[in-house]
mmCIF file of N, CA and C in Angstrom:
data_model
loop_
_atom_site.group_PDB
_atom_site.id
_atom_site.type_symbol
_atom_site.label_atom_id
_atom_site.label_comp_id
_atom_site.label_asym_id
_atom_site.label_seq_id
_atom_site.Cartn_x
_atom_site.Cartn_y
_atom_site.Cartn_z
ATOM 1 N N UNK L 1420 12.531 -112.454 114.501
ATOM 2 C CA UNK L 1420 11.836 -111.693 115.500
ATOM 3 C C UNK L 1420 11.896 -110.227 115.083
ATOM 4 N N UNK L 1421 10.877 -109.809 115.493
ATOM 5 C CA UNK L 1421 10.430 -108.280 115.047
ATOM 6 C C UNK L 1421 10.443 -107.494 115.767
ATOM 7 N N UNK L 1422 11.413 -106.207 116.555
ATOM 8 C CA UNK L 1422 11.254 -105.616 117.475
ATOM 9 C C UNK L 1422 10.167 -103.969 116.872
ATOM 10 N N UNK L 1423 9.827 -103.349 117.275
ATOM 11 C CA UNK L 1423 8.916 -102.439 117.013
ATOM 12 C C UNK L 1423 9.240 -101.215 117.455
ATOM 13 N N UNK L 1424 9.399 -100.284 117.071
ATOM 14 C CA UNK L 1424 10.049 -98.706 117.824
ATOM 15 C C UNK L 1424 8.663 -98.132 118.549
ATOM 16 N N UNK L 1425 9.754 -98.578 120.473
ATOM 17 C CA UNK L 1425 8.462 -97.874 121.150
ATOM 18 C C UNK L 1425 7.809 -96.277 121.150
ATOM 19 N N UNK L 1426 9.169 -95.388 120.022
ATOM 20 C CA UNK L 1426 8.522 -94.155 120.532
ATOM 21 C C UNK L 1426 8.073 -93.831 118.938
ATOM 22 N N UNK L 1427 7.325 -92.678 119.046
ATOM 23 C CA UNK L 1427 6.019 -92.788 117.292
ATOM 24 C C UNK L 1427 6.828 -91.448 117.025
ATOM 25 N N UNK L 1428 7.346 -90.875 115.403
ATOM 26 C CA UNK L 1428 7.301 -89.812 115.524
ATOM 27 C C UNK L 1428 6.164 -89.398 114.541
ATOM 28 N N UNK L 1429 6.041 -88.257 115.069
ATOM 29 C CA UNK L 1429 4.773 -86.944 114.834
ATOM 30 C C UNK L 1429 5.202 -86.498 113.501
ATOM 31 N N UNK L 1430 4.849 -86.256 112.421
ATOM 32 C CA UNK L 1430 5.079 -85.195 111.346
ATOM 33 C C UNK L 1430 4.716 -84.372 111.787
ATOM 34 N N UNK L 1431 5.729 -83.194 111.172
ATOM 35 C CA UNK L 1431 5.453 -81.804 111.641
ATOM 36 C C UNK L 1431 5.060 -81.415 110.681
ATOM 37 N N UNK L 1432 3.620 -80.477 110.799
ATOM 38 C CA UNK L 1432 2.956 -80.255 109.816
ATOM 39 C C UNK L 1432 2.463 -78.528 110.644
ATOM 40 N N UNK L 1433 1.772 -77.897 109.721
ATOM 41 C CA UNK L 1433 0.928 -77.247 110.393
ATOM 42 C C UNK L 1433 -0.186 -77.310 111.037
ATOM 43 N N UNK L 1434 -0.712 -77.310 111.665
ATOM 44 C CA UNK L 1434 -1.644 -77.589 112.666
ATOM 45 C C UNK L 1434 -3.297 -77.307 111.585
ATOM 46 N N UNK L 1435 -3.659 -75.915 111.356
ATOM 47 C CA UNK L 1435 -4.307 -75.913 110.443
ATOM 48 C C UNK L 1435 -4.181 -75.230 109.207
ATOM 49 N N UNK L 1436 -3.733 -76.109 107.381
ATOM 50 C CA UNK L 1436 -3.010 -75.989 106.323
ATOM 51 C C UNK L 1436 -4.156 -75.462 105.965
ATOM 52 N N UNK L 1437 -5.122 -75.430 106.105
ATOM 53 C CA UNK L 1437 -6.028 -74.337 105.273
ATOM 54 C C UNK L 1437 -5.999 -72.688 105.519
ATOM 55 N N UNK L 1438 -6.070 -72.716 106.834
ATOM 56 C CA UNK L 1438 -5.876 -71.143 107.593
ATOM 57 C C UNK L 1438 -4.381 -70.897 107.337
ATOM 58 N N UNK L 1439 -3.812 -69.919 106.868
ATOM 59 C CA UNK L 1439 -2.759 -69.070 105.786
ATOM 60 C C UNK L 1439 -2.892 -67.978 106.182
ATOM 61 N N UNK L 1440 -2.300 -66.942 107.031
ATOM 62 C CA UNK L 1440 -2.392 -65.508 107.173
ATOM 63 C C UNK L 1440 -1.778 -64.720 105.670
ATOM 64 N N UNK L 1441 -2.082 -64.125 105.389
ATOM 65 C CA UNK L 1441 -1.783 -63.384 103.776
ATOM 66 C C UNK L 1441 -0.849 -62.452 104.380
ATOM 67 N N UNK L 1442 0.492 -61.734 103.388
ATOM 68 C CA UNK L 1442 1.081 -60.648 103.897
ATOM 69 C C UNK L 1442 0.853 -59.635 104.482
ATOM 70 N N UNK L 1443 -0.519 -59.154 104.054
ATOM 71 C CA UNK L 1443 -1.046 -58.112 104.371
ATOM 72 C C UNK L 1443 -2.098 -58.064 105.663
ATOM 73 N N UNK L 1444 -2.297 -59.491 105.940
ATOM 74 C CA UNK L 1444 -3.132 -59.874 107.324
ATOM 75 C C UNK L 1444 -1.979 -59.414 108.657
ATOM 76 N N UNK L 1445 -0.419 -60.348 108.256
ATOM 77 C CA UNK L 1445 0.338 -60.214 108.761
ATOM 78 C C UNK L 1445 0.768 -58.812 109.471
ATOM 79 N N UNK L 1446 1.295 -58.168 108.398
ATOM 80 C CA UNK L 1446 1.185 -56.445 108.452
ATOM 81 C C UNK L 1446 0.513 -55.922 109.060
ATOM 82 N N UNK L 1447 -0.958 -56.115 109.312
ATOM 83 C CA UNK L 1447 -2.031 -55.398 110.091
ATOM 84 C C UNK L 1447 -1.927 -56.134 111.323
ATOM 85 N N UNK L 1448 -1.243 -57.683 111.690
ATOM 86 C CA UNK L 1448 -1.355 -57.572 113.155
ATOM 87 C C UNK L 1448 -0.148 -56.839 113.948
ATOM 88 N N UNK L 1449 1.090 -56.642 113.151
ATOM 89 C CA UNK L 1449 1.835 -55.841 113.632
ATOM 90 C C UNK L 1449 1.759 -54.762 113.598
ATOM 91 N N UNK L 1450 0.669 -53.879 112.922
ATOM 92 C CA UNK L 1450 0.604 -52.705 113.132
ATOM 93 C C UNK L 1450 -0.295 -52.198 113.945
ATOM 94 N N UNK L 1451 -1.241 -53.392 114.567
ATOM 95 C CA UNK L 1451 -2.245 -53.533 115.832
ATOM 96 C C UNK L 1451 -1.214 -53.672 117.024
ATOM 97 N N UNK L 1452 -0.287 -54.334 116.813
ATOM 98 C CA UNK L 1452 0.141 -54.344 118.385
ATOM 99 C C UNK L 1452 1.313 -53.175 118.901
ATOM 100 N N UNK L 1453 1.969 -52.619 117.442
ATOM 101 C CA UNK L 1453 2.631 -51.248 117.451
ATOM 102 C C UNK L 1453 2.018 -50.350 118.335
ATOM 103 N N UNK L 1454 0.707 -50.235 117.988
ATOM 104 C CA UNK L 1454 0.161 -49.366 118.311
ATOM 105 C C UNK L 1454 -0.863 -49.233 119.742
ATOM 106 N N UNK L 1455 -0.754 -50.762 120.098
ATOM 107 C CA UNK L 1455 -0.672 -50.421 121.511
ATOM 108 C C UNK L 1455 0.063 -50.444 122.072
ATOM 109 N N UNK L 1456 0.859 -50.974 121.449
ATOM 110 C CA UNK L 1456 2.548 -50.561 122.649
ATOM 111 C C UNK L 1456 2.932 -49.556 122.665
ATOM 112 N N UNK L 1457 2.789 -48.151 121.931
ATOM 113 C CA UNK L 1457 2.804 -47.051 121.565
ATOM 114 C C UNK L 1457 1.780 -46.340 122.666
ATOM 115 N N UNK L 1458 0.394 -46.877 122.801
ATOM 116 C CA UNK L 1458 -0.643 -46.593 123.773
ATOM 117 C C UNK L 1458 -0.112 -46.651 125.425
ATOM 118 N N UNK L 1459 0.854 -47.824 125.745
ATOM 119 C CA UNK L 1459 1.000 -47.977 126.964
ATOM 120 C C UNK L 1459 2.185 -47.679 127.246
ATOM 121 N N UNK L 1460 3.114 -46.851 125.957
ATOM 122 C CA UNK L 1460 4.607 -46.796 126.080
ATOM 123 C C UNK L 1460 4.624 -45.545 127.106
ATOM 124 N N UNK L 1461 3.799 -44.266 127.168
ATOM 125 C CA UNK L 1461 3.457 -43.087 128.174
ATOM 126 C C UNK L 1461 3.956 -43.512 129.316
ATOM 127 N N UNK L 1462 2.955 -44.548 129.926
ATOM 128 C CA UNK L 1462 2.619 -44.804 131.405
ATOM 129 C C UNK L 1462 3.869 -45.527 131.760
ATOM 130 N N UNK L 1463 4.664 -45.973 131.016
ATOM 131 C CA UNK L 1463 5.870 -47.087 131.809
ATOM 132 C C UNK L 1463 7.137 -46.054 131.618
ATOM 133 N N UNK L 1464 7.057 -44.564 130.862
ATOM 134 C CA UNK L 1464 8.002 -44.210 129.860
ATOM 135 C C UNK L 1464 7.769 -43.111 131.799
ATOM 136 N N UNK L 1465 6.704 -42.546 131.800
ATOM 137 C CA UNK L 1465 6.333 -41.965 133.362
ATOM 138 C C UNK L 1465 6.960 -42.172 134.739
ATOM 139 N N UNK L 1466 6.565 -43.627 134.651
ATOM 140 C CA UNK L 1466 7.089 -44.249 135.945
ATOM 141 C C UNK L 1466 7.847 -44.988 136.572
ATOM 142 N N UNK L 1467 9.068 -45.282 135.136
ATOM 143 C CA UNK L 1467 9.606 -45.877 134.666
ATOM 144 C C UNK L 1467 11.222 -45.134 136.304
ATOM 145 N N UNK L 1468 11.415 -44.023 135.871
ATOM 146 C CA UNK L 1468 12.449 -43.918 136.576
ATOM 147 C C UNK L 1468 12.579 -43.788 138.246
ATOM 148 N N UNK L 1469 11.220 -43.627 139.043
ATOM 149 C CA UNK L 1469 10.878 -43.889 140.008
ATOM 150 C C UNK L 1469 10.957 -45.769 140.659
ATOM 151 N N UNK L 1470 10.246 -46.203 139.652
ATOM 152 C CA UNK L 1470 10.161 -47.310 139.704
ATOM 153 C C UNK L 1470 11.735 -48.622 139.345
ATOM 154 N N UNK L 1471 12.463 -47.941 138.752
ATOM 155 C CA UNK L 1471 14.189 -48.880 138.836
ATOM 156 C C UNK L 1471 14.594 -48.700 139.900
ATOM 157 N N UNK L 1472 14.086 -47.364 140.879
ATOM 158 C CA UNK L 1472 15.024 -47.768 141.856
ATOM 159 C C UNK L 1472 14.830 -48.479 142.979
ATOM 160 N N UNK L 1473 13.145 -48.868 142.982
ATOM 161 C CA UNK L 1473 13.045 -49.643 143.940
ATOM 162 C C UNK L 1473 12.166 -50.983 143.489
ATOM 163 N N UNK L 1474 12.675 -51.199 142.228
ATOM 164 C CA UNK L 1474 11.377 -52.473 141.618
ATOM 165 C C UNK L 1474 12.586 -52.762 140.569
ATOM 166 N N UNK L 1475 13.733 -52.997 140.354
ATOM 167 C CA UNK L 1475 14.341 -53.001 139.499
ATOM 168 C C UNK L 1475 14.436 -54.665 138.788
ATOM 169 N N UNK L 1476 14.329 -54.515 137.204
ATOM 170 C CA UNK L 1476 14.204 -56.068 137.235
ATOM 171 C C UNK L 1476 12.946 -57.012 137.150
ATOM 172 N N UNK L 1477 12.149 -56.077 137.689
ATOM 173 C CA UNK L 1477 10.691 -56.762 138.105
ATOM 174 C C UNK L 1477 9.834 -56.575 136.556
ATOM 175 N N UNK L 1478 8.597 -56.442 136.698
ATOM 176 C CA UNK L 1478 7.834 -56.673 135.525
ATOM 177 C C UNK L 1478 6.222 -55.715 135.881
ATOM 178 N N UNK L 1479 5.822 -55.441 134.922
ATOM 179 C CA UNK L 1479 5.005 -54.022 134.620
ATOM 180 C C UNK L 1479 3.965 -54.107 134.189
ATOM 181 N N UNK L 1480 2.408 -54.913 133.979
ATOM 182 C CA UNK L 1480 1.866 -55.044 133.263
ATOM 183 C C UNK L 1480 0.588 -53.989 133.452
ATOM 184 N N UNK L 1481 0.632 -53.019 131.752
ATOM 185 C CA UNK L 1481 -0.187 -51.901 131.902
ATOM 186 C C UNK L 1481 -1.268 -51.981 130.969
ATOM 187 N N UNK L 1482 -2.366 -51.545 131.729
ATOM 188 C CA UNK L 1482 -3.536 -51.628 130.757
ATOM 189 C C UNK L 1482 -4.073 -50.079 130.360
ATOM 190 N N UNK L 1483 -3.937 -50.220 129.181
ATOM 191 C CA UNK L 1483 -3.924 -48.723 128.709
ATOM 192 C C UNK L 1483 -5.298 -47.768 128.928
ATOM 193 N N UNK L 1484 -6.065 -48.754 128.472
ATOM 194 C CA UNK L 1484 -7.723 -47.524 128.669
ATOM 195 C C UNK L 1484 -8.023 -47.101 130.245
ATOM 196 N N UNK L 1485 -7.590 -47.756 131.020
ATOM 197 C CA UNK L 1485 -7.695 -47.259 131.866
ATOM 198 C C UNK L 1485 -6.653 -46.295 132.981
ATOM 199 N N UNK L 1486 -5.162 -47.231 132.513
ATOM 200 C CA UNK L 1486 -4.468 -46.440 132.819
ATOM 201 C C UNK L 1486 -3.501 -46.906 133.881
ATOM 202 N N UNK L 1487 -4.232 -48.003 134.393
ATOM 203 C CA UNK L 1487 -3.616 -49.034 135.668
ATOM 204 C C UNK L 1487 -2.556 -49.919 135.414
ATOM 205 N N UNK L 1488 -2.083 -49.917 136.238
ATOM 206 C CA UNK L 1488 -0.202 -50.744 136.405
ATOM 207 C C UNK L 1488 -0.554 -51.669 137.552
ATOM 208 N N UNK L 1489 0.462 -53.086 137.272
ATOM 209 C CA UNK L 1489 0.353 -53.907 138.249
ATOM 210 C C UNK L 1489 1.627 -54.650 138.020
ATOM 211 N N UNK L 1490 2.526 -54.306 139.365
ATOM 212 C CA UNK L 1490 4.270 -54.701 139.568
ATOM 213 C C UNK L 1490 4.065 -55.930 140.168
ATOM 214 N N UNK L 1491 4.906 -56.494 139.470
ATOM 215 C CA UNK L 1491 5.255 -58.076 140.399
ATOM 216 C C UNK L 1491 6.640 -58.315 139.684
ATOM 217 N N UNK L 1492 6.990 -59.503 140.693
ATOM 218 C CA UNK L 1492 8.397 -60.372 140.523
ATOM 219 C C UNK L 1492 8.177 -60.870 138.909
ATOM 220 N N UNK L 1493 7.235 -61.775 138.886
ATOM 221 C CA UNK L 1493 7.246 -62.514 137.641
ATOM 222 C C UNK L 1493 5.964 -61.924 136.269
ATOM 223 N N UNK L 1494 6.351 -62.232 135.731
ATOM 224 C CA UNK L 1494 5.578 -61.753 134.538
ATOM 225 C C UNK L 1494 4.353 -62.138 134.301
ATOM 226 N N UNK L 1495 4.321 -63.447 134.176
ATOM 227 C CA UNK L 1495 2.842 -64.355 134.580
ATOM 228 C C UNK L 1495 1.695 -63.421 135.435
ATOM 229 N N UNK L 1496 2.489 -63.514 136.671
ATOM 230 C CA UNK L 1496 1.832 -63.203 137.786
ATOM 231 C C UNK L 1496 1.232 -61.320 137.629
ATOM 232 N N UNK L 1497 1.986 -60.625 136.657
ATOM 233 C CA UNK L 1497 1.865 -59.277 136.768
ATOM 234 C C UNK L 1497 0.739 -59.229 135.485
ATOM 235 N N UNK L 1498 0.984 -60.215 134.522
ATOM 236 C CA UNK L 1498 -0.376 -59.863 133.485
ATOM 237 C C UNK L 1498 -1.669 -60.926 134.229
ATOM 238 N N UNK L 1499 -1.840 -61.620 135.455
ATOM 239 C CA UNK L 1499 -2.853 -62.092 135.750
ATOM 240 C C UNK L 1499 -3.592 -61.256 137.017
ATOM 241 N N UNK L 1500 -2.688 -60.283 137.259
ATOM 242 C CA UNK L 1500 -3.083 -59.332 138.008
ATOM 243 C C UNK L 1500 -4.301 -58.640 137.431
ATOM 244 N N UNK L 1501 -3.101 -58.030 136.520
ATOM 245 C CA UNK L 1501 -4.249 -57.568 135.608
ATOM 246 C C UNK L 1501 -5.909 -58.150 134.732
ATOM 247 N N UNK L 1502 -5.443 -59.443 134.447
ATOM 248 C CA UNK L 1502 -6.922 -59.503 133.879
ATOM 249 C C UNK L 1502 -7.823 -59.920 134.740
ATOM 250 N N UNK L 1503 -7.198 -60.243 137.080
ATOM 251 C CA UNK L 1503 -8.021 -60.525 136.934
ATOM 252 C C UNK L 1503 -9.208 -59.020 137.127
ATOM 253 N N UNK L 1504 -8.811 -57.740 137.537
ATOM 254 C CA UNK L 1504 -8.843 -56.626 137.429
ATOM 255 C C UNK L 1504 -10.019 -56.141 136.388
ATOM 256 N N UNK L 1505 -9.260 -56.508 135.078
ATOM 257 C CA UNK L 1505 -9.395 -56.295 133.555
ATOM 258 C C UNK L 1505 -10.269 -57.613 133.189
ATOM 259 N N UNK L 1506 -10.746 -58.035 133.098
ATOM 260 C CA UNK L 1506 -10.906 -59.408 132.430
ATOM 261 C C UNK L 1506 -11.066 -59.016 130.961
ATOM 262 N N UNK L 1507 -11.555 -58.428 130.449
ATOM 263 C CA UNK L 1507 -11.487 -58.273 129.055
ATOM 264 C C UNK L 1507 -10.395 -57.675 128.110
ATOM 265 N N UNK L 1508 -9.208 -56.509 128.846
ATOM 266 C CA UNK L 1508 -8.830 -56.413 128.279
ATOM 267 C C UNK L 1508 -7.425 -57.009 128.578
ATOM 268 N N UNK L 1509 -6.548 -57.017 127.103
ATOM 269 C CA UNK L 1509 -5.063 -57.384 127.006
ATOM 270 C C UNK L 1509 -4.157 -56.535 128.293
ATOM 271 N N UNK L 1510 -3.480 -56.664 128.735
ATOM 272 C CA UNK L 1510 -2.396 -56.090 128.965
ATOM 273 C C UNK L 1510 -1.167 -56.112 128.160
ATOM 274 N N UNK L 1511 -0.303 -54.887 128.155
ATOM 275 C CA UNK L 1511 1.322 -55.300 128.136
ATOM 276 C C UNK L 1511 1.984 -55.293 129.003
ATOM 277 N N UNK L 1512 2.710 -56.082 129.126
ATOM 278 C CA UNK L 1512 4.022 -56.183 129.968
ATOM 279 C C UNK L 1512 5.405 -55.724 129.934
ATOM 280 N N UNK L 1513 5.558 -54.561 130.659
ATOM 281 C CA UNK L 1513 7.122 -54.336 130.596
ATOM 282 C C UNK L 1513 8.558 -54.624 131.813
ATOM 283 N N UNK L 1514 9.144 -54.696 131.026
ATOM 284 C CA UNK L 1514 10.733 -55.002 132.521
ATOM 285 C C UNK L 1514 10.993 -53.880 132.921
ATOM 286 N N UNK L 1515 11.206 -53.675 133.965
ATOM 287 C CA UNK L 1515 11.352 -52.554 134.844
ATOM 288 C C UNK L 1515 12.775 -52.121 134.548
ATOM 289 N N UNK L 1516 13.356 -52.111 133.728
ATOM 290 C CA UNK L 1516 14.992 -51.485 133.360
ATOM 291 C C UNK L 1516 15.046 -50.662 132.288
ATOM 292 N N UNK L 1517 15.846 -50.360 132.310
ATOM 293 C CA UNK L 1517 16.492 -49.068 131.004
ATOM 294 C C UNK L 1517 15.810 -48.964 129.585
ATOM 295 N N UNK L 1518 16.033 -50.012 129.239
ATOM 296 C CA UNK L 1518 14.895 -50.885 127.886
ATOM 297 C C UNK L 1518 13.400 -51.284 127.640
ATOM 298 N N UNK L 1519 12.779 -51.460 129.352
ATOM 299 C CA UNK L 1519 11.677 -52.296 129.135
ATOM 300 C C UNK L 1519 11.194 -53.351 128.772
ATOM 301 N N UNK L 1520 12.431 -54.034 128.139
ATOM 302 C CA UNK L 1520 12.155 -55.419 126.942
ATOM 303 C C UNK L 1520 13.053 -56.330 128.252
ATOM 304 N N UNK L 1521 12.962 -57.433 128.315
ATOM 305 C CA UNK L 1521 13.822 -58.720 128.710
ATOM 306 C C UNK L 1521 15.256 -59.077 127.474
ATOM 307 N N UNK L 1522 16.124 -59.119 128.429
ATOM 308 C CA UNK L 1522 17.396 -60.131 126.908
ATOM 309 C C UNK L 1522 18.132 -58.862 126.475
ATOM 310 N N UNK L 1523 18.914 -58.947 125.566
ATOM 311 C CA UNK L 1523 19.803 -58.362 124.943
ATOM 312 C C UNK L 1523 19.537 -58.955 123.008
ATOM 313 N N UNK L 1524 19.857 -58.154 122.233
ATOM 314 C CA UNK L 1524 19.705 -58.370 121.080
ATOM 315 C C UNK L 1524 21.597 -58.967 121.087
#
């Protein structure tokens, strides 16, 4: 008798092996998003110390060309603020604390 393994595994592969970002593709998307985080670092760097003392913890999502902020509890909820606002453009999101970033290194 032949029992059969009910669960399948998946090879992990890349999803698509033709598409390859090159070093230098790489490089340019980090130096695209430097530089808007650099764009929206002003507005959170502004309101930043008003805002710990009564939003502390919370989450920041700023859209730079225009200039607009939208606070909420959760992060999700603070960049869907925004696009629905924005629909076209990105937001960033920052934590309302000392750092701006979530976690500890």
């Amino acid at each position: 008798m032949t029992y059969l393994n009910p669960t399948r595994t998946v090879p992990r592969k890349r999803l698509h092996p033709k598409r390859r970002l090159s070093p230098e593709e790489i490089a340019q998307w980090y130096a695209e998003r430097a530089a808007f985080r650099q764009r929206c670092q002003p507005i959170f760097d502004r309101l930043k110390p008003e805002l710990i003392k009564t939003h502390y913890n919370w989450y920041m999502a700023v859209e730079p060309d225009s200039g607009e902020y939208f606070i909420e509890k959760d992060s999700l909820a603070a960049g869907k603020m925004c696009r629905q606002k924005h629909p076209n453009a990105i937001p960033h999101v920052f934590r309302i604390n000392e750092t701006g970033v979530c976690g500890t290194i």
